[in-house]
Amino acid sequence: MPLSEGTVGKPIPPQDMPLKVTGTATYAYDVEIPGMLYAKLVTSTVPHAKLKKVDTKRAERVEGVLFVFTGNEMPYRVGMYAGDRDLLAKDKVRWVGHPVAVVVAESLEAAEKAAEMVDVEYETLQPVFDPLEALKEGAPLLHESMHEYRHAPAFNPVPGTNIANKFTLVHGDVEEGFKQSDVIIEDEFRISHVSHAYMETQNVLAHYMRDGTLEIWTSCQSPFIVRQIVSESLGIPYSKVVVKTPFVGGGFGGKAGLGWEALVAMTSKLAGFRPVKLVLSRKENFASSASREAVIAKVKAGFTKEGKCVAYKVTFILDAGAYADYTVNVSRAMGYSAEGVYEIPNVYCESIAVYTNKIPTTAMRGFGYPESNWVLEQVFERAAAKLGIDSVRIRRINLLRPGESHTATGERLREDVGDPRKVLQSLLQQIGWGEKPQPPSKPWRIRSKGFALCVKGPSQPPNAAASAIVKFNEDATVDVVVGTGNFGQGTATSLSQLVADQFGLPVERVRVDLVRDTSKSAYTWQTVGSRGLFTDGVAVLRACEDAKKQIKGIASQVFRVNEEDIEIIDGMVRVRGRPWISIPLKDLVFGYVYPNGNTVGGPVIGRGYFASTLNTYLDPQTGQGIPTIFHTFGGTGVEIELDPLTGEIEVIKAVQVFDVGKAINPLLLKMQLDGGFIMGMSIALFEKIKFDEQGNILNPNFTGYYIARSKDIPESFSCSLVETPQFDGPMGARGIGELSMISVASAISNAIFLSTGIKLNNLPMNPEEVWRQIMNQRPELVEQALENMLKLTQEAKVQ
C-alpha cells in the first residue's frame, strides 16, 4: 500500500463537473453526421383500435420529405425480457401515443409538418385502463399473440390473459401465521404512474451502413444491452452493431433496456443507408416513452402482542401499460423484496404485471422497492400503534440479523452484509428521536417526526458480468476502460480513486473514459440497480492486480529479485526492505530500457472481470433462491409540518443513514443521498401522470407535471454513513445510488400518522389528497386549526 494517505475515502469532486457546468460536455443530442436526415413520429390518437389504413400520400408530398414508413416495412418485435414491443404499430394500436408511422425528411421542420398530414383510419376496440378490470375474465386483450413472444426464462406470462408476468413468493405457511397472530392489519394502497423527468429527452442517431455495420449514438444507460436487443431483434451480428453513449442527461431507469434505437436503425436502412436522427419533444417523451408503473397493493399482516410480525401476505398489481418489457422484472423485484428489512417467518406474495391501454412502463430508480417499502413500513407503523408499542421497538424486534436470519427467498444473510441495527441507531440520533419537535412555524400547523428503514440489492441475473481494462500510458498516467455509464452518480470518479490508490498516484493521473462505445469499452451488463461501483469496481481492482503482476515481473528482472519482493509505492517500483533500490513507474510501464538499448517487457495493460458467486435463479413456483449480489441497509428520517387547512406537507429536515460498506468518496455519497431524498420527496408529495377517460395524458410537460422546485427543498439535510465492509466488494464498498429515495415516502407518511393518526394510502400525498383524508378521518383538526388561526388574527388586531 502507498505511504501517502491515498485517495480512497477522500471527498473528491466529480471529474466530469467542469465539462457539465461549462456546457462543453457532448450529449447524443449534440451529435451530427453529414447527410443526416430527421425523423418524426406519427402516433395514435386512440387507446385501442385495429389499424384499418395508414395513408401517407399527403405527407409524402411535403417538400423535403423523403420517406414515410409504417409497420408494414418494419415487421419486427423487440424487447429484453418480454419481447412484446413492435417498432411501429402493424395490426393495431394499444395506447394514445403508440407510433404508427415515422416521417423521414431533410429538415426537422419538414418532418414535423408532414407528420401532421399522415391520415390514419381506425376501427376502435374496447380499451381497458384499470388493471383490476384487465385481470377479469372476458376483459379486452391487448396481446392476443403473447404465446409467440420471446420471453426470458425468469418470467411467467399467462397467454390468453393480460398478465405480462406473475411472480409468486412462498415462505413458510402464511395462513398458519395468521392463526398465531394477536393483531391483524389489512389495507389497500394505490400508487400513481410517475415520469422519470430526466432533463435530456430520448434521442437516437443511427447510421446503417452499406457494409452491414450499424452505428448508433443514443442517450441510454446501458449500451451493451441496447446492442443485445438490436442484434437479436433485427438479426444483426453483435460485431456489426456499435452503440456509442456520450454524456447522458439523466436516466433513473427510464433509459435502461430498449429505447428507440431499433426503430431508428431500421429507418436508416430503409432510407437508403443514410444517417437518421430522432429527438423526442417533452410532450412526445411523456406520451410515447415509458413511465414508472402504477401499483395497487392489497396487504394483510399478522403480529403477536409482543410485536413480532409472524405473517405477511401482499398482492401487488402493477399497471404495466401497453408494453411491459422491463416492468416484468420490476414486478419480480417488488415481489421478492416484500418483507424489506424484517425477518418474517411466513410470507406469501403475488406480484402481477398487467397490460392496460396506457403508456408503456419500465424500470425506475428503486426498481419496485420504493413501492413495496411504502406499503410495508406503514403497516409496521400502524401495527405499533394498534399494539401500543413504540415505533422503534417493533422494528428492533423484527430486524434481520446478519449471519443468522433468512430472507423470504430463503437466503441466509452473510455476516458482512451490513448492520441494520447500527443504521437504526444512527438514524434515531440524527433525527433526534424522542426529543420534542420544534414549535411549528404557524400555530395552526402540526409539526412531527417520522422514519422508515429500507434495504435493496441489484436485481440482476446470476450471470450479469462486468469487465475492466487498466492501460498505462508512456508517462505512467492511466486510462481506465469500463462499460458502466456515468450520468450523475459519480461512479467514474470513484473508480479513478480505486485505481489511483492501487498505484500510489494522484487521482488526476487516472482517467476514466466517459464515452461508452461497445466496440471499444470493456463489457458491463447494465448500469442499473446501484451495481456499477460494486461490479465494475471489483473488475477494476482485478485489472489493477493484473497490471501490477506485469510490472513486478519486469521489475524482478531489472532488480534481479523475486516478484514477491517488489512493491509499488507512491508511483515508484522498489525492492521491499530496500526502498533505495527503486525505479519510477514511468520507466517500467512501457518496458524497461537498459542503457545499451536492450528492452525487457512492454506496454502494461491489465484486465479484470466481475462475476457473481452463489447467486441463483428464483424458483418459478415459490420464489426461493439468492437473487442479488449484495444488500444495502439504510433509512430515512424527516421532520415535517402539516397544514390541516390546505393539506400541504412541508419537509423541514431530512436525514439519511446507509451502511455503505466503505465510503470510497464521502462527498459523492452525500450528493447522492441529498439528491435521492429530493427525488423521493418529489414523487411522494407531488408527482403524478394524469389521464383522461380515453387514456390521454393531461399533463405532458413540466408545467402540469409538478416536480420539486428550490422552494420545496428542506431547510436541513444531514447524512450518516455506517461502514460494515463486505469482503468481496471493492475495498468493502456497496452501492447506494437508488437506495437514497426508497424510504422517503414511507418516512413522510409515518410522520403524519404518528402525529395525527391519519392513514395516507394513496401516492402522491399531494395537498388535495391529504386534505381529503383529514376531512374523512380527523375533521376536528381543521376546526382546531381554524380556531388557532382566528386567535392569532385577533391577537394581531389587538396589538
CSV table of C-alpha atoms in Angstrom, one decimal, residues 128-538:
chain,number,residue,atom,x,y,z
A,128,VAL,CA,-59.1,-1.3,-20.6
A,129,PHE,CA,-57.4,1.3,-18.3
A,130,ASP,CA,-57.9,-0.3,-14.9
A,131,PRO,CA,-55.5,-3.2,-14.2
A,132,LEU,CA,-58.1,-4.9,-11.9
A,133,GLU,CA,-60.6,-4.8,-14.8
A,134,ALA,CA,-57.9,-6.1,-17.2
A,135,LEU,CA,-57.5,-9.1,-15.0
A,136,LYS,CA,-61.2,-10.1,-15.2
A,137,GLU,CA,-62.3,-12.9,-17.5
A,138,GLY,CA,-63.5,-11.5,-20.8
A,139,ALA,CA,-61.5,-8.3,-20.5
A,140,PRO,CA,-60.2,-6.8,-23.8
A,141,LEU,CA,-56.9,-8.5,-24.7
A,142,LEU,CA,-54.0,-6.3,-25.6
A,143,HIS,CA,-51.7,-9.0,-26.8
A,144,GLU,CA,-53.6,-11.9,-28.4
A,145,SER,CA,-50.3,-13.4,-29.7
A,146,MET,CA,-48.5,-13.3,-26.4
A,147,HIS,CA,-47.7,-17.0,-26.8
A,148,GLU,CA,-45.5,-16.2,-29.7
A,149,TYR,CA,-43.4,-13.6,-27.8
A,150,ARG,CA,-39.8,-14.3,-26.8
A,151,HIS,CA,-39.6,-14.3,-23.0
A,152,ALA,CA,-36.6,-14.6,-20.7
A,153,PRO,CA,-36.8,-17.8,-18.6
A,154,ALA,CA,-37.2,-16.0,-15.3
A,155,PHE,CA,-40.6,-14.6,-16.2
A,156,ASN,CA,-44.1,-16.2,-16.3
A,157,PRO,CA,-46.5,-14.5,-18.7
A,158,VAL,CA,-50.0,-16.0,-19.0
A,159,PRO,CA,-51.1,-16.2,-22.6
A,160,GLY,CA,-54.8,-15.6,-23.3
A,161,THR,CA,-54.9,-13.0,-20.5
A,162,ASN,CA,-53.4,-9.5,-19.8
A,163,ILE,CA,-50.9,-10.9,-17.4
A,164,ALA,CA,-47.4,-10.0,-18.6
A,165,ASN,CA,-45.7,-11.6,-15.6
A,166,LYS,CA,-46.8,-13.3,-12.4
A,167,PHE,CA,-44.3,-13.7,-9.6
A,168,THR,CA,-45.1,-15.8,-6.5
A,169,LEU,CA,-43.1,-15.8,-3.3
A,170,VAL,CA,-43.9,-18.5,-0.7
A,171,HIS,CA,-42.0,-18.6,2.6
A,172,GLY,CA,-43.4,-20.7,5.5
A,173,ASP,CA,-47.1,-21.0,6.0
A,174,VAL,CA,-48.8,-17.6,6.0
A,175,GLU,CA,-52.3,-18.9,7.0
A,176,GLU,CA,-50.8,-20.7,10.0
A,177,GLY,CA,-49.0,-17.4,10.8
A,178,PHE,CA,-52.3,-15.6,10.9
A,179,LYS,CA,-53.7,-18.1,13.4
A,180,GLN,CA,-50.8,-17.2,15.7
A,181,SER,CA,-51.4,-13.5,15.4
A,182,ASP,CA,-53.0,-11.3,18.0
A,183,VAL,CA,-53.4,-8.3,15.7
A,184,ILE,CA,-54.2,-8.3,12.0
A,185,ILE,CA,-53.6,-5.2,9.8
A,186,GLU,CA,-55.4,-5.2,6.5
A,187,ASP,CA,-55.4,-2.3,4.0
A,188,GLU,CA,-55.2,-1.3,0.3
A,189,PHE,CA,-52.7,1.1,-1.2
A,190,ARG,CA,-52.6,2.9,-4.5
A,191,ILE,CA,-49.6,4.5,-6.3
A,192,SER,CA,-49.8,6.6,-9.4
A,193,HIS,CA,-47.8,6.5,-12.6
A,194,VAL,CA,-44.9,8.9,-12.5
A,195,SER,CA,-42.4,10.2,-15.0
A,196,HIS,CA,-38.7,9.8,-14.8
A,197,ALA,CA,-38.5,13.5,-15.6
A,198,TYR,CA,-34.9,13.3,-16.9
A,199,MET,CA,-33.6,16.6,-18.4
A,200,GLU,CA,-32.5,15.2,-21.8
A,201,THR,CA,-35.4,13.7,-23.7
A,202,GLN,CA,-34.8,10.4,-25.5
A,203,ASN,CA,-32.9,10.8,-28.7
A,204,VAL,CA,-31.1,8.5,-31.2
A,205,LEU,CA,-28.9,8.9,-34.2
A,206,ALA,CA,-28.4,5.7,-36.2
A,207,HIS,CA,-26.4,5.0,-39.4
A,208,TYR,CA,-27.0,1.7,-41.0
A,209,MET,CA,-24.0,1.5,-43.4
A,210,ARG,CA,-23.7,-0.4,-46.7
A,211,ASP,CA,-21.1,-2.8,-45.3
A,212,GLY,CA,-23.7,-4.0,-42.8
A,213,THR,CA,-22.3,-2.1,-39.8
A,214,LEU,CA,-24.8,-0.3,-37.7
A,215,GLU,CA,-23.6,2.7,-35.7
A,216,ILE,CA,-25.9,4.1,-33.0
A,217,TRP,CA,-25.4,7.2,-30.9
A,218,THR,CA,-28.0,7.2,-28.1
A,219,SER,CA,-28.9,8.7,-24.8
A,220,CYS,CA,-29.1,5.4,-22.9
A,221,GLN,CA,-27.9,3.9,-19.7
A,222,SER,CA,-26.7,0.5,-20.9
A,223,PRO,CA,-25.2,0.5,-24.4
A,224,PHE,CA,-24.3,-3.3,-24.3
A,225,ILE,CA,-28.0,-4.1,-23.6
A,226,VAL,CA,-29.0,-1.9,-26.5
A,227,ARG,CA,-26.6,-3.8,-28.7
A,228,GLN,CA,-28.0,-7.1,-27.5
A,229,ILE,CA,-31.6,-6.1,-28.1
A,230,VAL,CA,-30.9,-4.6,-31.5
A,231,SER,CA,-28.8,-7.5,-32.6
A,232,GLU,CA,-31.2,-10.3,-31.5
A,233,SER,CA,-34.3,-8.5,-32.6
A,234,LEU,CA,-33.1,-7.4,-36.0
A,235,GLY,CA,-30.9,-10.4,-36.8
A,236,ILE,CA,-27.6,-8.4,-37.0
A,237,PRO,CA,-24.3,-9.9,-35.7
A,238,TYR,CA,-23.2,-8.3,-32.4
A,239,SER,CA,-19.9,-7.3,-34.0
A,240,LYS,CA,-21.8,-5.3,-36.6
A,241,VAL,CA,-23.7,-3.2,-34.0
A,242,VAL,CA,-21.7,-0.4,-32.5
A,243,VAL,CA,-23.5,1.6,-29.8
A,244,LYS,CA,-22.0,4.8,-28.6
A,245,THR,CA,-23.2,6.6,-25.5
A,246,PRO,CA,-21.6,10.0,-24.6
A,247,PHE,CA,-22.9,12.1,-21.7
A,248,VAL,CA,-26.4,11.3,-20.7
A,249,GLY,CA,-28.8,13.9,-19.3
A,250,GLY,CA,-30.4,11.7,-16.7
A,251,GLY,CA,-31.9,8.2,-16.8
A,252,PHE,CA,-33.2,7.0,-13.5
A,253,GLY,CA,-34.1,3.6,-15.2
A,254,GLY,CA,-36.1,5.3,-18.0
A,255,LYS,CA,-33.2,4.8,-20.4
A,256,ALA,CA,-32.4,1.3,-19.3
A,257,GLY,CA,-33.2,-1.5,-21.7
A,258,LEU,CA,-34.9,-0.6,-25.0
A,259,GLY,CA,-35.4,2.9,-26.3
A,260,TRP,CA,-35.9,4.0,-29.9
A,261,GLU,CA,-32.6,2.5,-31.2
A,262,ALA,CA,-34.1,-0.4,-33.2
A,263,LEU,CA,-36.7,1.8,-34.9
A,264,VAL,CA,-34.2,4.5,-35.9
A,265,ALA,CA,-31.8,1.8,-37.1
A,266,MET,CA,-34.3,0.3,-39.5
A,267,THR,CA,-35.4,3.8,-40.6
A,268,SER,CA,-31.8,4.5,-41.6
A,269,LYS,CA,-31.6,1.3,-43.6
A,270,LEU,CA,-34.9,1.9,-45.4
A,271,ALA,CA,-33.9,5.5,-46.1
A,272,GLY,CA,-31.0,4.4,-48.3
A,273,PHE,CA,-28.4,3.8,-45.6
A,274,ARG,CA,-28.4,7.5,-44.7
A,275,PRO,CA,-27.9,8.5,-41.0
A,276,VAL,CA,-31.3,9.3,-39.3
A,277,LYS,CA,-31.8,11.3,-36.1
A,278,LEU,CA,-34.9,11.1,-33.9
A,279,VAL,CA,-35.3,13.6,-31.0
A,280,LEU,CA,-38.5,13.5,-28.9
A,281,SER,CA,-40.1,16.6,-27.6
A,282,ARG,CA,-41.0,16.7,-24.0
A,283,LYS,CA,-44.7,16.0,-24.8
A,284,GLU,CA,-43.7,13.1,-27.0
A,285,ASN,CA,-41.5,11.8,-24.3
A,286,PHE,CA,-44.4,11.8,-21.9
A,287,ALA,CA,-46.9,10.3,-24.3
A,288,SER,CA,-44.7,7.7,-26.2
A,289,SER,CA,-41.8,6.8,-24.0
A,290,ALA,CA,-42.2,4.6,-20.9
A,291,SER,CA,-43.0,5.8,-17.4
A,292,ARG,CA,-43.0,4.1,-14.0
A,293,GLU,CA,-45.8,1.7,-13.4
A,294,ALA,CA,-48.8,2.4,-11.2
A,295,VAL,CA,-49.5,0.0,-8.4
A,296,ILE,CA,-52.4,-1.4,-6.4
A,297,ALA,CA,-51.3,-3.2,-3.2
A,298,LYS,CA,-53.6,-5.3,-1.0
A,299,VAL,CA,-51.9,-6.4,2.2
A,300,LYS,CA,-52.7,-8.4,5.3
A,301,ALA,CA,-50.2,-8.7,8.2
A,302,GLY,CA,-50.3,-10.5,11.5
A,303,PHE,CA,-48.5,-9.6,14.7
A,304,THR,CA,-48.2,-11.1,18.1
A,305,LYS,CA,-49.0,-8.9,21.1
A,306,GLU,CA,-45.2,-8.6,21.7
A,307,GLY,CA,-44.8,-7.0,18.3
A,308,LYS,CA,-43.4,-9.9,16.3
A,309,CYS,CA,-44.6,-10.0,12.7
A,310,VAL,CA,-45.4,-13.6,12.0
A,311,ALA,CA,-47.4,-13.4,8.8
A,312,TYR,CA,-47.3,-11.1,5.8
A,313,LYS,CA,-49.5,-11.5,2.7
A,314,VAL,CA,-49.5,-9.0,-0.1
A,315,THR,CA,-50.6,-8.8,-3.7
A,316,PHE,CA,-49.1,-6.2,-5.9
A,317,ILE,CA,-51.0,-5.4,-9.1
A,318,LEU,CA,-48.8,-3.4,-11.5
A,319,ASP,CA,-50.4,-1.3,-14.1
A,320,ALA,CA,-47.8,-2.0,-16.7
A,321,GLY,CA,-49.4,-0.2,-19.7
A,322,ALA,CA,-49.3,-1.4,-23.3
A,323,TYR,CA,-45.8,-2.9,-23.2
A,324,ALA,CA,-44.1,-4.3,-20.2
A,325,ASP,CA,-40.7,-5.5,-21.4
A,326,TYR,CA,-38.8,-4.2,-18.4
A,327,THR,CA,-41.7,-4.0,-15.9
A,328,VAL,CA,-41.9,-7.8,-15.8
A,329,ASN,CA,-38.6,-7.6,-13.9
A,330,VAL,CA,-39.8,-4.8,-11.7
A,331,SER,CA,-42.8,-7.0,-10.7
A,332,ARG,CA,-40.3,-9.8,-9.8
A,333,ALA,CA,-38.2,-7.5,-7.7
A,334,MET,CA,-41.2,-5.9,-6.0
A,335,GLY,CA,-42.3,-9.4,-5.0
A,336,TYR,CA,-39.1,-10.9,-3.7
A,337,SER,CA,-38.4,-7.7,-1.7
A,338,ALA,CA,-41.8,-7.7,0.0
A,339,GLU,CA,-40.5,-8.3,3.6
A,340,GLY,CA,-38.0,-5.5,3.5
A,341,VAL,CA,-35.5,-5.3,6.4
A,342,TYR,CA,-37.5,-7.7,8.6
A,343,GLU,CA,-37.3,-11.4,9.3
A,344,ILE,CA,-40.9,-12.6,8.8
A,345,PRO,CA,-41.3,-16.4,9.2
A,346,ASN,CA,-44.4,-16.6,7.0
A,347,VAL,CA,-44.7,-14.6,3.8
A,348,TYR,CA,-46.9,-15.0,0.7
A,349,CYS,CA,-46.7,-12.5,-2.1
A,350,GLU,CA,-48.1,-12.3,-5.6
A,351,SER,CA,-46.7,-9.6,-7.9
A,352,ILE,CA,-48.6,-9.3,-11.2
A,353,ALA,CA,-47.7,-7.1,-14.1
A,354,VAL,CA,-50.9,-6.3,-16.1
A,355,TYR,CA,-51.2,-4.9,-19.6
A,356,THR,CA,-53.6,-1.9,-19.9
A,357,ASN,CA,-54.2,0.7,-22.7
A,358,LYS,CA,-51.9,3.3,-21.1
A,359,ILE,CA,-48.4,4.3,-21.8
A,360,PRO,CA,-45.8,1.5,-21.5
A,361,THR,CA,-43.8,1.3,-18.3
A,362,THR,CA,-40.3,0.4,-17.4
A,363,ALA,CA,-37.7,0.5,-14.6
A,364,MET,CA,-37.4,3.5,-12.3
A,365,ARG,CA,-34.9,4.4,-9.6
A,366,GLY,CA,-35.5,1.9,-6.8
A,367,PHE,CA,-36.9,-0.8,-9.1
A,368,GLY,CA,-40.1,-1.7,-7.3
A,369,TYR,CA,-38.6,-1.4,-3.8
A,370,PRO,CA,-40.0,2.2,-3.0
A,371,GLU,CA,-43.5,0.9,-3.8
A,372,SER,CA,-43.2,-2.2,-1.6
A,373,ASN,CA,-41.4,-0.3,1.1
A,374,TRP,CA,-44.2,2.3,1.3
A,375,VAL,CA,-46.7,-0.4,2.0
A,376,LEU,CA,-44.6,-2.4,4.4
A,377,GLU,CA,-43.3,0.5,6.6
A,378,GLN,CA,-46.8,1.9,7.0
A,379,VAL,CA,-48.1,-1.5,8.0
A,380,PHE,CA,-45.4,-1.7,10.7
A,381,GLU,CA,-46.2,1.8,12.0
A,382,ARG,CA,-49.9,1.0,12.2
A,383,ALA,CA,-49.3,-2.3,13.9
A,384,ALA,CA,-47.2,-0.5,16.5
A,385,ALA,CA,-50.0,2.0,17.2
A,386,LYS,CA,-52.6,-0.8,17.4
A,387,LEU,CA,-50.4,-2.8,19.8
A,388,GLY,CA,-49.4,0.2,21.9
A,389,ILE,CA,-45.7,-0.5,21.1
A,390,ASP,CA,-43.1,2.1,20.3
A,391,SER,CA,-42.2,2.6,16.6
A,392,VAL,CA,-38.5,1.8,17.4
A,393,ARG,CA,-39.2,-1.3,19.5
A,394,ILE,CA,-41.4,-3.0,16.9
A,395,ARG,CA,-38.6,-2.6,14.3
A,396,ARG,CA,-35.9,-3.9,16.6
A,397,ILE,CA,-37.9,-7.0,17.4
A,398,ASN,CA,-38.2,-7.8,13.7
A,399,LEU,CA,-35.0,-6.6,12.1
A,400,LEU,CA,-32.9,-9.1,10.1
A,401,ARG,CA,-29.8,-10.4,11.8
A,402,PRO,CA,-26.7,-10.7,9.6
A,403,GLY,CA,-25.2,-14.2,9.7
A,404,GLU,CA,-28.4,-15.6,11.3
A,405,SER,CA,-31.5,-14.5,9.6
A,406,HIS,CA,-33.1,-15.9,6.4
A,407,THR,CA,-34.8,-13.6,3.9
A,408,ALA,CA,-38.2,-14.6,2.5
A,409,THR,CA,-36.4,-16.0,-0.6
A,410,GLY,CA,-34.6,-18.4,1.7
A,411,GLU,CA,-31.3,-16.7,1.6
A,412,ARG,CA,-29.3,-16.8,4.8
A,413,LEU,CA,-27.7,-13.4,5.2
A,414,ARG,CA,-23.9,-13.3,5.1
A,415,GLU,CA,-22.2,-12.0,8.2
A,416,ASP,CA,-20.7,-8.9,6.4
A,417,VAL,CA,-24.0,-7.9,4.7
A,418,GLY,CA,-24.3,-4.8,6.8
A,419,ASP,CA,-25.6,-3.7,10.2
A,420,PRO,CA,-29.3,-2.7,10.2
A,421,ARG,CA,-29.2,-2.1,13.9
A,422,LYS,CA,-26.4,0.4,13.6
A,423,VAL,CA,-28.3,2.1,10.8
A,424,LEU,CA,-31.4,2.4,13.0
A,425,GLN,CA,-29.5,3.7,16.0
A,426,SER,CA,-27.7,6.3,13.9
A,427,LEU,CA,-30.9,7.3,12.2
A,428,LEU,CA,-32.6,7.9,15.6
A,429,GLN,CA,-29.7,10.0,16.8
A,430,GLN,CA,-29.6,12.1,13.7
A,431,ILE,CA,-33.3,12.9,13.7
A,432,GLY,CA,-33.4,13.5,17.4
A,433,TRP,CA,-35.9,10.7,18.1
A,434,GLY,CA,-37.6,11.1,21.5
A,435,GLU,CA,-36.9,14.8,21.5
A,436,LYS,CA,-39.9,17.1,21.2
A,437,PRO,CA,-40.1,18.7,17.7
A,438,GLN,CA,-39.6,22.4,17.4
A,439,PRO,CA,-42.7,24.5,17.6
A,440,PRO,CA,-44.5,24.8,14.2
A,441,SER,CA,-43.8,27.9,12.1
A,442,LYS,CA,-47.5,28.8,12.4
A,443,PRO,CA,-49.7,27.9,15.4
A,444,TRP,CA,-52.3,26.1,13.3
A,445,ARG,CA,-49.7,23.8,11.7
A,446,ILE,CA,-48.7,20.4,13.1
A,447,ARG,CA,-45.0,19.5,13.4
A,448,SER,CA,-43.8,15.9,13.7
A,449,LYS,CA,-41.1,13.4,13.0
A,450,GLY,CA,-41.1,10.1,11.3
A,451,PHE,CA,-38.7,7.5,10.0
A,452,ALA,CA,-38.6,4.3,7.9
A,453,LEU,CA,-36.0,1.7,7.1
A,454,CYS,CA,-35.1,0.1,3.8
A,455,VAL,CA,-32.8,-2.4,2.1
A,456,LYS,CA,-32.0,-3.1,-1.6
A,457,GLY,CA,-29.7,-5.1,-3.8
A,458,PRO,CA,-29.3,-5.1,-7.6
A,459,SER,CA,-32.0,-7.1,-9.5
A,460,GLN,CA,-29.8,-8.9,-12.0
A,461,PRO,CA,-29.4,-12.4,-13.4
A,462,PRO,CA,-26.7,-14.5,-11.9
A,463,ASN,CA,-24.5,-14.2,-15.0
A,464,ALA,CA,-24.6,-10.4,-15.2
A,465,ALA,CA,-20.9,-9.7,-15.6
A,466,ALA,CA,-18.6,-6.7,-15.8
A,467,SER,CA,-15.0,-6.2,-17.0
A,468,ALA,CA,-12.4,-3.5,-16.9
A,469,ILE,CA,-9.1,-2.6,-18.6
A,470,VAL,CA,-6.4,-0.6,-16.9
A,471,LYS,CA,-4.0,0.8,-19.5
A,472,PHE,CA,-0.8,2.7,-18.8
A,473,ASN,CA,0.4,5.5,-20.9
A,474,GLU,CA,4.1,6.4,-21.5
A,475,ASP,CA,4.1,8.9,-18.6
A,476,ALA,CA,2.5,6.4,-16.2
A,477,THR,CA,-0.8,8.1,-16.4
A,478,VAL,CA,-3.6,5.6,-16.6
A,479,ASP,CA,-6.6,5.1,-18.8
A,480,VAL,CA,-9.4,3.1,-17.2
A,481,VAL,CA,-11.8,1.5,-19.7
A,482,VAL,CA,-15.1,0.3,-18.3
A,483,GLY,CA,-18.7,0.0,-19.7
A,484,THR,CA,-20.6,1.4,-16.8
A,485,GLY,CA,-22.5,4.6,-17.5
A,486,ASN,CA,-21.8,8.0,-15.9
A,487,PHE,CA,-24.8,10.2,-15.7
A,488,GLY,CA,-24.8,11.9,-12.3
A,489,GLN,CA,-23.9,9.1,-9.9
A,490,GLY,CA,-20.2,9.8,-9.9
A,491,THR,CA,-19.1,6.2,-10.4
A,492,ALA,CA,-16.3,7.1,-12.8
A,493,THR,CA,-14.7,9.3,-10.1
A,494,SER,CA,-14.8,6.6,-7.5
A,495,LEU,CA,-13.3,4.1,-9.9
A,496,SER,CA,-10.5,6.6,-10.6
A,497,GLN,CA,-9.8,6.8,-6.8
A,498,LEU,CA,-9.6,3.0,-6.6
A,499,VAL,CA,-7.0,2.8,-9.4
A,500,ALA,CA,-5.0,5.8,-8.1
A,501,ASP,CA,-4.9,4.2,-4.6
A,502,GLN,CA,-3.6,0.9,-6.0
A,503,PHE,CA,-0.5,2.6,-7.7
A,504,GLY,CA,0.0,5.4,-5.2
A,505,LEU,CA,-0.8,8.0,-7.9
A,506,PRO,CA,-2.6,11.3,-7.7
A,507,VAL,CA,-6.2,10.8,-8.9
A,508,GLU,CA,-5.6,13.5,-11.5
A,509,ARG,CA,-3.3,11.0,-13.3
A,510,VAL,CA,-6.1,8.5,-13.7
A,511,ARG,CA,-8.7,9.0,-16.5
A,512,VAL,CA,-11.9,7.0,-16.9
A,513,ASP,CA,-13.3,7.3,-20.4
A,514,LEU,CA,-16.7,9.0,-20.2
A,515,VAL,CA,-17.8,7.9,-23.7
A,516,ARG,CA,-19.1,4.3,-23.9
A,517,ASP,CA,-18.6,2.5,-27.1
A,518,THR,CA,-19.5,-1.2,-27.4
A,519,SER,CA,-16.7,-1.7,-29.9
A,520,LYS,CA,-14.0,-0.2,-27.6
A,521,SER,CA,-15.3,-0.1,-24.0
A,522,ALA,CA,-14.9,-3.1,-21.6
A,523,TYR,CA,-18.2,-5.0,-21.2
A,524,THR,CA,-20.6,-4.5,-18.4
A,525,TRP,CA,-24.1,-5.9,-18.3
A,526,GLN,CA,-26.1,-2.7,-17.4
A,527,THR,CA,-25.8,0.5,-15.5
A,528,VAL,CA,-28.8,-0.1,-13.2
A,529,GLY,CA,-29.6,-1.2,-9.7
A,530,SER,CA,-26.7,0.7,-8.0
A,531,ARG,CA,-24.4,-2.1,-9.2
A,532,GLY,CA,-21.8,0.0,-11.0
A,533,LEU,CA,-19.4,0.7,-8.2
A,534,PHE,CA,-19.6,-2.8,-6.9
A,535,THR,CA,-19.3,-4.8,-10.1
A,536,ASP,CA,-17.1,-2.6,-12.1
A,537,GLY,CA,-15.1,-1.7,-9.0
A,538,VAL,CA,-14.3,-5.3,-8.5
